[in-house]
């Protein structure tokens, strides 16, 4: 068997925290509605000189430093995102330049919305098996405040900005991620028009339709990953679920019969950061010592596409 393990993580959140009370000045909402319907209490939005690039760079540098790895050791660099600074060059190409990654590093961005980071982990595992250097730099990063419709109270209270990074290593004796990836093409439940599509370049979402999809996809993904790995819920040290809505997570935890203490998240402070959500939470858990060497995290993303992705990631 061959696969990847997590060596180190990093993260970057913008300096500006926006509370629910602050949002009541923009749209007709309340702290009570937002916190009880979603679990969100505040989120971070980029301001001043902060950008997708600055968040990616900070998160990537921190992860490399904590891994004790040099840029010259990286063979694959992937950024999962739907809000890069440029359509081209890719955010991963900007990282290649700024970090000084070798020119034969495979660098590209990947858009699988909120499932993007887990899609990218699996893609990195596949690419690293054939790469000359076995370290991968995998990021999930978003500046969703850029594509938020601040007149739509149904969406603008949900989203936040941030970047999370992971340094992973491929080895022939490391376990597979046992990844489960999927897509059910749907351009109505959740979409952002492209620059040439016409229409407002904002997040459009049928919240209830996505909610129904999410509460079915999340527990199904967990079960499928565990089946592939031949493991049970008790073999997982931490569940790292996309932070879309606390109610979605609570529903899935109950349906699965998982230990809620192993499923805690950070949505109260970050909001929904799409592709950044899983790596931001991973970094919080690793930094807090809640995910340690030899332990397993079952990561699941779900969202726009509609897409879903689950993978079992072990800490080196
Ligand atoms: O990242 C992956 C993709 N995204 C998701 O997974 C999100 C999935 N969906 C959700 O999390 C939830 O559907 C939302 C949080 C988006 C919405 O919660 P909901 O419980 O489904 O609310 P709703 O859309 O059914 O709206 C219920 C009521 C409506 O009022 P009426 O028609 O009942 O009078 C809305 O107008 O709540 C109203 N409402 C609000 N009220 C105060 C909607 N947004 C707000 C708001 N503040 N911000």
Short mmCIF file of N, CA and C and ligand atoms in Angstrom, two decimals, residues 28-30 33-34 37-38 114 153-154 157-159 190 205 207-208 210-211 214 242 244-245 247-248 272 302-304, ligand 1:
data_model
loop_
_atom_site.label_atom_id
_atom_site.label_comp_id
_atom_site.label_asym_id
_atom_site.label_seq_id
_atom_site.Cartn_x
_atom_site.Cartn_y
_atom_site.Cartn_z
N UNK A 28 -31.09 42.94 7.51
CA UNK A 28 -32.09 42.70 8.54
C UNK A 28 -31.87 41.31 9.13
N UNK A 29 -31.06 41.23 10.19
CA UNK A 29 -30.76 39.94 10.81
C UNK A 29 -30.53 40.16 12.29
N UNK A 30 -30.17 39.09 13.00
CA UNK A 30 -29.90 39.22 14.43
C UNK A 30 -28.87 38.18 14.84
N UNK A 33 -30.68 34.88 15.39
CA UNK A 33 -31.01 34.07 14.21
C UNK A 33 -29.75 33.37 13.69
N UNK A 34 -28.68 34.14 13.53
CA UNK A 34 -27.46 33.56 12.92
C UNK A 34 -26.89 32.46 13.82
N UNK A 37 -29.34 29.33 13.99
CA UNK A 37 -29.53 28.62 12.70
C UNK A 37 -28.24 28.05 12.13
N UNK A 38 -27.08 28.63 12.54
CA UNK A 38 -25.83 28.21 11.89
C UNK A 38 -24.69 27.88 12.86
N UNK A 114 -16.35 23.60 -1.61
CA UNK A 114 -16.07 23.27 -0.21
C UNK A 114 -15.44 21.89 -0.04
N UNK A 153 -29.44 38.57 2.97
CA UNK A 153 -29.21 38.11 4.36
C UNK A 153 -29.13 36.60 4.47
N UNK A 154 -29.64 35.91 3.44
CA UNK A 154 -29.61 34.44 3.48
C UNK A 154 -28.22 33.86 3.25
N UNK A 157 -24.36 36.34 5.83
CA UNK A 157 -24.00 36.13 7.23
C UNK A 157 -23.16 34.86 7.41
N UNK A 158 -23.03 34.08 6.33
CA UNK A 158 -22.44 32.75 6.48
C UNK A 158 -20.94 32.69 6.26
N UNK A 159 -20.43 33.52 5.33
CA UNK A 159 -19.10 33.24 4.79
C UNK A 159 -17.96 34.06 5.39
N UNK A 190 -26.33 26.05 -5.90
CA UNK A 190 -25.23 26.88 -5.39
C UNK A 190 -24.33 27.24 -6.56
N UNK A 205 -27.37 30.95 -3.53
CA UNK A 205 -27.56 29.64 -2.90
C UNK A 205 -29.01 29.42 -2.49
N UNK A 207 -30.43 27.71 0.10
CA UNK A 207 -29.92 27.15 1.36
C UNK A 207 -30.56 25.83 1.74
N UNK A 208 -31.87 25.73 1.59
CA UNK A 208 -32.54 24.51 2.03
C UNK A 208 -32.18 23.32 1.16
N UNK A 210 -29.33 22.91 -0.45
CA UNK A 210 -27.96 22.51 -0.11
C UNK A 210 -27.94 21.82 1.26
N UNK A 211 -28.75 22.31 2.15
CA UNK A 211 -28.84 21.69 3.48
C UNK A 211 -29.26 20.22 3.36
N UNK A 214 -26.45 18.21 2.04
CA UNK A 214 -25.34 18.08 2.98
C UNK A 214 -25.61 17.04 4.06
N UNK A 242 -16.28 19.79 7.09
CA UNK A 242 -16.45 21.14 6.53
C UNK A 242 -17.41 21.93 7.43
N UNK A 244 -19.88 24.23 7.55
CA UNK A 244 -20.89 24.96 6.77
C UNK A 244 -22.00 25.46 7.66
N UNK A 245 -22.40 24.61 8.60
CA UNK A 245 -23.51 24.94 9.48
C UNK A 245 -23.46 23.94 10.63
N UNK A 247 -25.68 22.95 12.50
CA UNK A 247 -26.83 22.04 12.50
C UNK A 247 -26.60 20.84 11.57
N UNK A 248 -25.88 21.08 10.45
CA UNK A 248 -25.56 19.98 9.54
C UNK A 248 -24.66 18.97 10.27
N UNK A 272 -18.30 29.99 7.42
CA UNK A 272 -18.06 29.01 6.36
C UNK A 272 -16.98 29.56 5.42
N UNK A 302 -18.06 19.05 1.58
CA UNK A 302 -19.27 18.92 0.74
C UNK A 302 -19.72 20.31 0.38
N UNK A 303 -20.31 20.45 -0.81
CA UNK A 303 -20.81 21.78 -1.18
C UNK A 303 -20.94 21.96 -2.67
N UNK A 304 -20.60 23.16 -3.15
CA UNK A 304 -20.82 23.55 -4.54
C UNK A 304 -20.34 22.50 -5.53
O1 LIG B 1 -20.57 25.35 2.23
C1 LIG B 1 -21.38 24.34 1.70
C2 LIG B 1 -22.60 24.86 1.15
N1 LIG B 1 -23.49 25.53 2.05
C3 LIG B 1 -24.23 24.92 3.01
O2 LIG B 1 -24.04 23.79 3.37
C4 LIG B 1 -25.38 25.72 3.59
C5 LIG B 1 -26.61 24.88 3.73
N2 LIG B 1 -27.78 25.63 4.15
C6 LIG B 1 -27.89 26.21 5.39
O3 LIG B 1 -26.98 26.15 6.18
C7 LIG B 1 -29.19 26.87 5.77
O4 LIG B 1 -30.18 26.55 4.80
C8 LIG B 1 -29.09 28.43 5.89
C9 LIG B 1 -28.27 28.78 7.14
C10 LIG B 1 -28.45 29.02 4.66
C11 LIG B 1 -30.49 29.02 6.07
O5 LIG B 1 -31.12 28.45 7.19
P1 LIG B 1 -32.62 27.88 7.08
O6 LIG B 1 -32.98 27.39 8.41
O7 LIG B 1 -32.64 26.88 5.94
O8 LIG B 1 -33.42 29.18 6.75
P2 LIG B 1 -34.41 29.46 5.51
O9 LIG B 1 -33.64 29.76 4.28
O10 LIG B 1 -35.44 28.38 5.45
O11 LIG B 1 -35.15 30.78 5.99
C12 LIG B 1 -36.04 30.75 7.14
C13 LIG B 1 -36.45 32.17 7.42
C14 LIG B 1 -36.96 32.93 6.18
O12 LIG B 1 -37.99 33.79 6.62
P3 LIG B 1 -39.55 33.41 6.41
O13 LIG B 1 -39.70 33.22 4.93
O14 LIG B 1 -39.75 32.15 7.17
O15 LIG B 1 -40.25 34.59 6.98
C15 LIG B 1 -35.78 33.77 5.77
O16 LIG B 1 -36.14 34.95 5.09
O17 LIG B 1 -35.32 32.91 7.91
C16 LIG B 1 -35.19 34.10 7.12
N3 LIG B 1 -33.75 34.44 7.06
C17 LIG B 1 -33.17 35.22 7.97
N4 LIG B 1 -33.63 35.87 9.05
C18 LIG B 1 -32.77 36.58 9.77
C19 LIG B 1 -32.84 34.03 6.15
N5 LIG B 1 -31.63 34.54 6.46
C20 LIG B 1 -31.81 35.28 7.58
C21 LIG B 1 -30.95 36.06 8.37
N6 LIG B 1 -31.45 36.68 9.46
N7 LIG B 1 -29.63 36.18 8.11
#
